PDB file of C-alpha atoms in Angstrom:
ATOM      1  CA  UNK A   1     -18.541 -39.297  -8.946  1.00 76.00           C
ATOM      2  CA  UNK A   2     -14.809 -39.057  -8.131  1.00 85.00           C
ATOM      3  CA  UNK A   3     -12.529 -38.246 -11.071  1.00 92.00           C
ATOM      4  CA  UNK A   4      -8.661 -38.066 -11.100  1.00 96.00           C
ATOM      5  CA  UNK A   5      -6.973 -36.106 -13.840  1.00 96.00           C
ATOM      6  CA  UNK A   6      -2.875 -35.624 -14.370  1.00 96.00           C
ATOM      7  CA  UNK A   7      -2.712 -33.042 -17.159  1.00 95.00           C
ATOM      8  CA  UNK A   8       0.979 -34.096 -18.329  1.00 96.00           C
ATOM      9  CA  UNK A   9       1.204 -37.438 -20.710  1.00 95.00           C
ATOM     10  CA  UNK A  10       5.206 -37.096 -20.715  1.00 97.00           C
ATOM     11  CA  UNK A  11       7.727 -35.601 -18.786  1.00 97.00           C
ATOM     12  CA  UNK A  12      11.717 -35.904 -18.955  1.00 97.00           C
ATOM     13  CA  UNK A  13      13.885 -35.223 -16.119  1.00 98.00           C
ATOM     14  CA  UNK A  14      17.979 -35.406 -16.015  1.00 98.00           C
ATOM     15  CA  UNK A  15      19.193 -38.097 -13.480  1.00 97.00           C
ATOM     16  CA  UNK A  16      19.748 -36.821 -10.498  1.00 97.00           C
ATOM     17  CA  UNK A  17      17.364 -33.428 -10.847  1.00 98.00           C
ATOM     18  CA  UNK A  18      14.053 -33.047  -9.462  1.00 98.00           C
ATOM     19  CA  UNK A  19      10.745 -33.246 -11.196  1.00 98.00           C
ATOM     20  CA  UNK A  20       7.477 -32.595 -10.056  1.00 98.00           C
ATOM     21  CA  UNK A  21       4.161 -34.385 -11.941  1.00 98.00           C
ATOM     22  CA  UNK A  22       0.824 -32.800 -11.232  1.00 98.00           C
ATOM     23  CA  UNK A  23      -2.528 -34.465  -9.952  1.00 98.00           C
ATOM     24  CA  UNK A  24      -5.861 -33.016  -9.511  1.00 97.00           C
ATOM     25  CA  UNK A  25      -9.312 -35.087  -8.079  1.00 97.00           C
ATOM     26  CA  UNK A  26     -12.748 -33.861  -7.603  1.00 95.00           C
ATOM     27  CA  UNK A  27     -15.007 -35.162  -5.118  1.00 93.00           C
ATOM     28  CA  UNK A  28     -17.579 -33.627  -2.731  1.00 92.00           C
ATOM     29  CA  UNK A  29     -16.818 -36.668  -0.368  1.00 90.00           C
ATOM     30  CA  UNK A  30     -13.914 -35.123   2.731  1.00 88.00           C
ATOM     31  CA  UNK A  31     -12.877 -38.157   3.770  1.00 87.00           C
ATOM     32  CA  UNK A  32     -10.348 -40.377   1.325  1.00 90.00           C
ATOM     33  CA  UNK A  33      -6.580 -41.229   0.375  1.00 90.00           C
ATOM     34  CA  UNK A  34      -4.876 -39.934  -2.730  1.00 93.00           C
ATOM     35  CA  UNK A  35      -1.710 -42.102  -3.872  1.00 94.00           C
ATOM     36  CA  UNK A  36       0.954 -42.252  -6.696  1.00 97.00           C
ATOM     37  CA  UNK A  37       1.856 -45.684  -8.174  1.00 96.00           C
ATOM     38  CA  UNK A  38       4.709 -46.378  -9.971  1.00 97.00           C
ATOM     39  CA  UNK A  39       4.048 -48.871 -13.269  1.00 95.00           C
ATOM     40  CA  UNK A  40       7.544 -49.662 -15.027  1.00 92.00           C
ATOM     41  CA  UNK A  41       7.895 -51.279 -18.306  1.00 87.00           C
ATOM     42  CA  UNK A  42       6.242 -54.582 -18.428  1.00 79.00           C
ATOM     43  CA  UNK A  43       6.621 -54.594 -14.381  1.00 82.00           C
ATOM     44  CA  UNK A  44       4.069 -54.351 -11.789  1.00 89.00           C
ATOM     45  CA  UNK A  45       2.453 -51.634  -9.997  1.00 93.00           C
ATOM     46  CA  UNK A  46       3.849 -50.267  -6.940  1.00 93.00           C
ATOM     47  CA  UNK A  47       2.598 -48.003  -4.779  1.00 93.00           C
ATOM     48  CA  UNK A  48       4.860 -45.245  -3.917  1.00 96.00           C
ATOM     49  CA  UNK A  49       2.906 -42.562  -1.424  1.00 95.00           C
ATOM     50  CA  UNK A  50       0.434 -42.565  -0.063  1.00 92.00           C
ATOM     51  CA  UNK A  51      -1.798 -38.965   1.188  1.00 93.00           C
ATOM     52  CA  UNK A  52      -4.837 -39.455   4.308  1.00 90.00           C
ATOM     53  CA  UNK A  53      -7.173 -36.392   3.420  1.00 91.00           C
ATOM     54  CA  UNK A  54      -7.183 -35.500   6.958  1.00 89.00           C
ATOM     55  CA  UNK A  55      -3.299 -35.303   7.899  1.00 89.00           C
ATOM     56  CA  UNK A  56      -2.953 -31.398   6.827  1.00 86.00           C
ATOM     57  CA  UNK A  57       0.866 -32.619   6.826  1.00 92.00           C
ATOM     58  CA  UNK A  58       2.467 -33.692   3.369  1.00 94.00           C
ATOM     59  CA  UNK A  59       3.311 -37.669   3.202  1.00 93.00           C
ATOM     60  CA  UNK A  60       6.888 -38.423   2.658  1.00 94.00           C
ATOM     61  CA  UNK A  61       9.123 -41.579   1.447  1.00 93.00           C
ATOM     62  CA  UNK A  62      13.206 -41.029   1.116  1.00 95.00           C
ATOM     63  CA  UNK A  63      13.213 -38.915  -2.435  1.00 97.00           C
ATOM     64  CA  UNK A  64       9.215 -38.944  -2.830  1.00 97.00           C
ATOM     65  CA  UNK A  65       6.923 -36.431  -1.497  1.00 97.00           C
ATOM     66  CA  UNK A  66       3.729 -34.805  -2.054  1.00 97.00           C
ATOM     67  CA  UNK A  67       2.429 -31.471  -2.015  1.00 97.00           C
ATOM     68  CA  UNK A  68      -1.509 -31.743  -0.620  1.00 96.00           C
ATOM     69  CA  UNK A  69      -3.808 -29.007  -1.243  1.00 96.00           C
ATOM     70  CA  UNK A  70      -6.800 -29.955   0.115  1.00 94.00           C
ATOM     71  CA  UNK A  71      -9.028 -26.936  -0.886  1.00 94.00           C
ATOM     72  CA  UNK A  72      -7.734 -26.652  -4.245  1.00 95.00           C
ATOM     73  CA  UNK A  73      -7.828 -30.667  -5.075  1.00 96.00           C
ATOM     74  CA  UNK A  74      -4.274 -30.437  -5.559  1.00 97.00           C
ATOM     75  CA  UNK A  75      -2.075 -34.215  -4.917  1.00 97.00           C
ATOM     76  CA  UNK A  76       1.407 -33.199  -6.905  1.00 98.00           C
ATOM     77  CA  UNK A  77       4.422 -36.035  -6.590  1.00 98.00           C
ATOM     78  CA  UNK A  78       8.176 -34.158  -6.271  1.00 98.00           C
ATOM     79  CA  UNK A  79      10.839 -36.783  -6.921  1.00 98.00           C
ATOM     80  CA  UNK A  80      14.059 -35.562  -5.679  1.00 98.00           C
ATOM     81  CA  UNK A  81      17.510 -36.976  -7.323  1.00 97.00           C
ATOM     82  CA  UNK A  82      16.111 -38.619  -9.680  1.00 98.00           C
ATOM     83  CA  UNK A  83      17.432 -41.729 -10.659  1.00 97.00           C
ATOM     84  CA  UNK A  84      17.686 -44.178 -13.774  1.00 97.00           C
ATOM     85  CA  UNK A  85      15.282 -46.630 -12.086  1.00 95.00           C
ATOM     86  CA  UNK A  86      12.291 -43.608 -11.586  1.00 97.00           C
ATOM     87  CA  UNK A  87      11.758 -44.733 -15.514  1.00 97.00           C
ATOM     88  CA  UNK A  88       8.234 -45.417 -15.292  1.00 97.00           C
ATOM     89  CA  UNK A  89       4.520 -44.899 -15.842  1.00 96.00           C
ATOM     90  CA  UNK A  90       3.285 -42.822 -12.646  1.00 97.00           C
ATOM     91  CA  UNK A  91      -0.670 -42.935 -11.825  1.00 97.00           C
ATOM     92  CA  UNK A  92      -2.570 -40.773  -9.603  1.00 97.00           C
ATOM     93  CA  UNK A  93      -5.203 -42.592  -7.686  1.00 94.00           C
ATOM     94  CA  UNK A  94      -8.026 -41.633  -4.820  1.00 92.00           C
ATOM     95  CA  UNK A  95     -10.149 -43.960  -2.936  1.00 88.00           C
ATOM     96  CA  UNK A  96     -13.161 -42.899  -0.603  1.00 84.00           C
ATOM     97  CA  UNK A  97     -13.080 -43.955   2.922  1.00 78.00           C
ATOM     98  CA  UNK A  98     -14.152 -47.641   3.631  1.00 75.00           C
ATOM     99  CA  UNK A  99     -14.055 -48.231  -0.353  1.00 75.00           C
ATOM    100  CA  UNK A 100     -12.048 -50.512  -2.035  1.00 76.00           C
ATOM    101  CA  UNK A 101     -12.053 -49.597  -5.946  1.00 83.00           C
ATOM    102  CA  UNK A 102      -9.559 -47.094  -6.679  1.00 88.00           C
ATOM    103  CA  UNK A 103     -10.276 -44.315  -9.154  1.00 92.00           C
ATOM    104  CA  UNK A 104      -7.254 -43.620 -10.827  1.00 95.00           C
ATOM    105  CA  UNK A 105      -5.524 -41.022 -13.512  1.00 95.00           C
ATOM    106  CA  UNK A 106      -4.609 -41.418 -17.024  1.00 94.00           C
ATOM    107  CA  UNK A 107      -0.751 -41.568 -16.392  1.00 96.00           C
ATOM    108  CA  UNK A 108       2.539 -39.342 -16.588  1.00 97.00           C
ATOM    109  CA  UNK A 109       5.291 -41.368 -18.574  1.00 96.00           C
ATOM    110  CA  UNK A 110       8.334 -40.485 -16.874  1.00 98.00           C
ATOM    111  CA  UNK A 111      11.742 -40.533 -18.592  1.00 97.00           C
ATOM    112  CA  UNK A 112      15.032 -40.143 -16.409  1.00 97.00           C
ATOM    113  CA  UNK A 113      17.897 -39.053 -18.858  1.00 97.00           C
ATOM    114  CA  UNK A 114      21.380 -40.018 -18.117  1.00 96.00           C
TER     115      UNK A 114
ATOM    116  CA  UNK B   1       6.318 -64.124   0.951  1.00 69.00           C
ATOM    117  CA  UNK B   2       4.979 -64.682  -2.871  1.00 81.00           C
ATOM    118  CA  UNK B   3       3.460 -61.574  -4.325  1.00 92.00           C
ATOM    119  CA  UNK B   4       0.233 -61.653  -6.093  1.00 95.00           C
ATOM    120  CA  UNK B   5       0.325 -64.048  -9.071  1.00 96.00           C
ATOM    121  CA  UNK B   6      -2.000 -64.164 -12.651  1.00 97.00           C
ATOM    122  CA  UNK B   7      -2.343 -66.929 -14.936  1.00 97.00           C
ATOM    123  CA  UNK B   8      -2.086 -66.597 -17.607  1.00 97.00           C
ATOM    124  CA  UNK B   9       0.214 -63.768 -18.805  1.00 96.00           C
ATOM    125  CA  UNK B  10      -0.661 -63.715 -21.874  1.00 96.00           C
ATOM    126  CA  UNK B  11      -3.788 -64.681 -24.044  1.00 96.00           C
ATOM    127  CA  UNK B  12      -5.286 -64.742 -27.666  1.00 97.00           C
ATOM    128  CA  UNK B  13      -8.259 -64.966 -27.880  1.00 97.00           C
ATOM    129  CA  UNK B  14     -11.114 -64.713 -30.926  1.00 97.00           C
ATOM    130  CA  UNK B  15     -14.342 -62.742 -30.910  1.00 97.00           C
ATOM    131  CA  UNK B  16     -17.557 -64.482 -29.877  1.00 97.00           C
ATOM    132  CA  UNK B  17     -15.163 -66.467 -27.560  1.00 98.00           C
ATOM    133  CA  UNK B  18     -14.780 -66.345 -23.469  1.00 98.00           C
ATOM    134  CA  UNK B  19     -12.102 -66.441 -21.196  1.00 98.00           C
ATOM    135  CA  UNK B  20     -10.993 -66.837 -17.385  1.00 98.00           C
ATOM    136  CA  UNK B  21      -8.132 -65.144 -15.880  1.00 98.00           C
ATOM    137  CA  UNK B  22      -7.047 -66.313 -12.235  1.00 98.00           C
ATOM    138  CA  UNK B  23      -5.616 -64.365  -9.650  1.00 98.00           C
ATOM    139  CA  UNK B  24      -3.982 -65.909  -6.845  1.00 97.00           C
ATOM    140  CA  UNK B  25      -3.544 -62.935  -3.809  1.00 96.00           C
ATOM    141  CA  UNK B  26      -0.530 -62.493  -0.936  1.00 94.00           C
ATOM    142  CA  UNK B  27      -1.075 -65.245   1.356  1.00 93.00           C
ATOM    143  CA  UNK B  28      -3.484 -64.470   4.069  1.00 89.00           C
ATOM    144  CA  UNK B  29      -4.930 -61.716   1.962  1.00 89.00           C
ATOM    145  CA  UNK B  30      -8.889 -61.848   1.477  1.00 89.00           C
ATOM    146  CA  UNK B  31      -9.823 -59.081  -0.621  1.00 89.00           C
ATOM    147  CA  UNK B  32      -9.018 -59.104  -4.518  1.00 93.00           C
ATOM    148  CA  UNK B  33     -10.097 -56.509  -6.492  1.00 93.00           C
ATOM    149  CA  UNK B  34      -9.817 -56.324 -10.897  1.00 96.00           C
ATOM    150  CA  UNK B  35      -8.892 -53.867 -13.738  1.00 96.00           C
ATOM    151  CA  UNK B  36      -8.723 -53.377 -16.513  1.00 97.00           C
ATOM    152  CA  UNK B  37      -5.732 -51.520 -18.158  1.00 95.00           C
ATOM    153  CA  UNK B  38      -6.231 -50.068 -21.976  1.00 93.00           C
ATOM    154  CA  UNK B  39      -4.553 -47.025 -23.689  1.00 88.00           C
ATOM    155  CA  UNK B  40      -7.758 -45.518 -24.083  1.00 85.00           C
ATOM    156  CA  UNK B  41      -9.394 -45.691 -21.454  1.00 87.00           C
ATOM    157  CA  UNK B  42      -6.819 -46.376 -18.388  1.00 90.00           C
ATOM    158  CA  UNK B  43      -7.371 -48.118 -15.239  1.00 94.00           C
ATOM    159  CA  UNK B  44     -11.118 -48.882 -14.747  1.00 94.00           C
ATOM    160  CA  UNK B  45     -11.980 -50.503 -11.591  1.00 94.00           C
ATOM    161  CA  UNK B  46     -14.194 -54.174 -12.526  1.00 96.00           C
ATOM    162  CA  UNK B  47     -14.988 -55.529  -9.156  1.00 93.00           C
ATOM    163  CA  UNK B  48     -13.876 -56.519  -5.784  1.00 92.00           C
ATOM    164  CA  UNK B  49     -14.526 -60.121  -3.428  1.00 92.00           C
ATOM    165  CA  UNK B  50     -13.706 -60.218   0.127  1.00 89.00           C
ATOM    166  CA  UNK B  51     -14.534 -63.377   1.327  1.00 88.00           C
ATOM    167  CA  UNK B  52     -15.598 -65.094  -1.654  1.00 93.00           C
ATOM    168  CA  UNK B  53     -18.313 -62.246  -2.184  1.00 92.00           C
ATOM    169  CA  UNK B  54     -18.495 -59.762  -4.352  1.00 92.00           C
ATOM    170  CA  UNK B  55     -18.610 -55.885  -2.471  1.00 87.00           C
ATOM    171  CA  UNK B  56     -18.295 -53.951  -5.482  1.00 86.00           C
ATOM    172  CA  UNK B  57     -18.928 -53.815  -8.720  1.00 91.00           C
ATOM    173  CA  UNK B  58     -17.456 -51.149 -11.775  1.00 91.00           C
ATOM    174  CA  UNK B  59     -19.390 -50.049 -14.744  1.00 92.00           C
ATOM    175  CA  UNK B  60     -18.612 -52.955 -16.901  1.00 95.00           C
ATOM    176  CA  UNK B  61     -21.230 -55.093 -19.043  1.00 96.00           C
ATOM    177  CA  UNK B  62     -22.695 -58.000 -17.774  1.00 95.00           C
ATOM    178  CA  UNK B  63     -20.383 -60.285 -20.073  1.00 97.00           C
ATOM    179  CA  UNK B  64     -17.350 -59.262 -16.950  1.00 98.00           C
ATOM    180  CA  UNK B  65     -18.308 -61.415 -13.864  1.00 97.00           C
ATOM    181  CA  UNK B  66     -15.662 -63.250 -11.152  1.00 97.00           C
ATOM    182  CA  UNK B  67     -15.886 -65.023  -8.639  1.00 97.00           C
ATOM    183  CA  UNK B  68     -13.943 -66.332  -5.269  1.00 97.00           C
ATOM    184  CA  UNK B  69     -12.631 -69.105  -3.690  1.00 97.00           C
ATOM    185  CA  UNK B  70     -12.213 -70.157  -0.280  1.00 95.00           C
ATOM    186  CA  UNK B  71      -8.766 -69.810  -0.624  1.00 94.00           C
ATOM    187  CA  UNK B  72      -8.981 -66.453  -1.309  1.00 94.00           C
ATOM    188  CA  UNK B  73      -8.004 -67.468  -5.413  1.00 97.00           C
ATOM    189  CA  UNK B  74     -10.132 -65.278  -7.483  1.00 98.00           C
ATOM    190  CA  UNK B  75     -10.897 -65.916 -11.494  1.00 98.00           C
ATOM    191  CA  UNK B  76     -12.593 -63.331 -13.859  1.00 98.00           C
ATOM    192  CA  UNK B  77     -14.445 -64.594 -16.670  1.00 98.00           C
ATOM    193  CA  UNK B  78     -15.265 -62.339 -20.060  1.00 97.00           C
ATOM    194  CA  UNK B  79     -17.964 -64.178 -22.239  1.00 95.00           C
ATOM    195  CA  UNK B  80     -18.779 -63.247 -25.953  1.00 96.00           C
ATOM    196  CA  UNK B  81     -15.180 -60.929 -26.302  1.00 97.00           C
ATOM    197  CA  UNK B  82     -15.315 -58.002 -28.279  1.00 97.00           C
ATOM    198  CA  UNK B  83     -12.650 -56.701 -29.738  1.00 96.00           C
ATOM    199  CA  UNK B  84     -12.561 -53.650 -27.229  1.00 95.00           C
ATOM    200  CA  UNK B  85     -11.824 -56.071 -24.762  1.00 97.00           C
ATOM    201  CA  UNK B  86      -7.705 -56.259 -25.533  1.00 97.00           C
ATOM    202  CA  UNK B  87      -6.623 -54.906 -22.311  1.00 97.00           C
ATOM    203  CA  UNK B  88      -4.053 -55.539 -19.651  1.00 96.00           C
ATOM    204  CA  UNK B  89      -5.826 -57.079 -16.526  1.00 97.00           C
ATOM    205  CA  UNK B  90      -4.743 -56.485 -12.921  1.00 97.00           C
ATOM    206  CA  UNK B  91      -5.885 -57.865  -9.958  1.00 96.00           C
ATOM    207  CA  UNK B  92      -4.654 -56.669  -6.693  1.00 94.00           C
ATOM    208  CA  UNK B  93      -5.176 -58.021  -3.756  1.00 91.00           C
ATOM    209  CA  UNK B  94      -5.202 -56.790   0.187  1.00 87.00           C
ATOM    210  CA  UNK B  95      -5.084 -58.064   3.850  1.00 81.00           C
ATOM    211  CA  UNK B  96      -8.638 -57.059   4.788  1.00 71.00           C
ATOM    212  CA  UNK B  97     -10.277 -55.099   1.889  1.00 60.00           C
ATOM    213  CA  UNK B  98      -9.482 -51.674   2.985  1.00 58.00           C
ATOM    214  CA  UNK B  99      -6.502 -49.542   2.542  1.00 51.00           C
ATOM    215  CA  UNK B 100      -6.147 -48.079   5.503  1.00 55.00           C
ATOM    216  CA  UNK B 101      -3.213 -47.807   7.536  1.00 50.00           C
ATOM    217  CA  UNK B 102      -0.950 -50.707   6.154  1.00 47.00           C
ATOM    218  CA  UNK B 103      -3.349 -52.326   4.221  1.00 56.00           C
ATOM    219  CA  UNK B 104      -2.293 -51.967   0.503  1.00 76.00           C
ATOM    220  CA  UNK B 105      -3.665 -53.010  -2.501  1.00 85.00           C
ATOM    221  CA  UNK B 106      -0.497 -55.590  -3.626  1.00 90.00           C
ATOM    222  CA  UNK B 107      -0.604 -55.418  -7.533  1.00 94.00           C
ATOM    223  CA  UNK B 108      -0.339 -58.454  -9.887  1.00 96.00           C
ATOM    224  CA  UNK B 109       1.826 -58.282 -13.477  1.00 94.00           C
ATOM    225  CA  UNK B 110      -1.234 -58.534 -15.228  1.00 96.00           C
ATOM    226  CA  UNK B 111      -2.944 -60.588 -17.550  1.00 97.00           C
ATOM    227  CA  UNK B 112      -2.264 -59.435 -21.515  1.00 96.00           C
ATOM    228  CA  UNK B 113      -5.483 -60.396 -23.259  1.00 97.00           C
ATOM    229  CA  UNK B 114      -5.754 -60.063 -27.192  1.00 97.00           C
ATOM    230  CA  UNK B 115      -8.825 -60.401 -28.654  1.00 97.00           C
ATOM    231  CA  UNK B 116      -8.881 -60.833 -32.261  1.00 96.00           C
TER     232      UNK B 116
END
């Protein structure tokens, strides 16, 4: 069974700092994607990143990026200059190759502080 | 292009009762998957159709079934609620049922069910 844990419930961050929010999976499957979605109040989900298993090369999108560690089951989310609209619910999720039901974390709320 | 769309938004219901959601995906889109959002328990995967059948299935009671349409439309149904059922539910929908490369699960806004 795949499980997804993110071990911090709330973080803060000033506006235009950088904050990091932690993800760790276990599996004994090699093949899968790891992502972070974004859920902001009362808004839909979004999907922010998105990590292949098998690219040893961290996934990047403008002020998003990961950090991968593959043998330590590591999928952390850096947001650089943080901004007002980063105000969200932030869910770590992995799906297995050729699946379709995404297991996902419990959540990070994430606060950006004028 | 619309975005994925549920009906209704929001819902009270009683226990004993049942209730459909619908879920209408991104144009062209075939597969739909469901969840269901509490604080308790998080995101739990239900079930996904691609092309009106169903490919997956969560570990949810029997009470939770769906099904598909033709049109890709998909509707949830919850018989006998329980109070434990008071969730936000999510379907998301994408292209061919397999995210991989550009293919995306495209979230809804959810479906606010109260079950008193």
């Amino acid at each position: 069974a795949q499980t997804v844990t993110q071990s911090q419930p709330e973080m803060s961050v000033q506006e235009a700092e950088t904050v990091t929010l932690s993800c760790t999976y276990d599996t004994s499957e090699s093949n899968y994607y790891l992502f972070w979605y974004k859920q902001p109040p009362s808004r839909q989900m979004i999907l922010v990143i998105r990590q292949e298993a098998y690219k040893q090369q961290n996934a990047t999108e403008n002020r998003f990026s990961v950090n991968f560690q593959k043998a330590a089951k590591s999928f952390s989310l850096k947001i650089s200059d943080s901004q007002l609209g980063d105000t969200a619910m932030y869910f770590c999720a992995f799906l297995l190759t050729g699946a379709n039901n995404l297991f996902f974390g419990t959540g990070t709320r994430l606060t950006v502080i004028p | 292009k619309a975005g994925v769309t549920q009906t209704p938004r929001y819902l009270i219901k009683t226990r004993g009762q049942q209730v459909t959601l619908s879920c209408s995906p991104i144009s062209g889109h075939r597969s739909v998957s469901w969840y269901q959002q509490t604080p308790g328990q998080g995101l739990q995967f239900l079930f996904e159709y691609f092309s009106e059948t169903q490919r997956n299935k969560g570990n949810f009671p029997g009470r939770f079934s769906g099904r598909q349409f033709s049109n890709s439309r998909s509707e949830m149904n919850v018989s006998t609620l329980e109070l434990g059922d008071s969730a936000l539910y999510l379907c998301a929908s994408s292209l061919l049922g397999s995210i991989l490369g550009d293919n995306e699960q495209f979230f809804g806004p959810g479906t606010r069910l109260t079950v008193l």
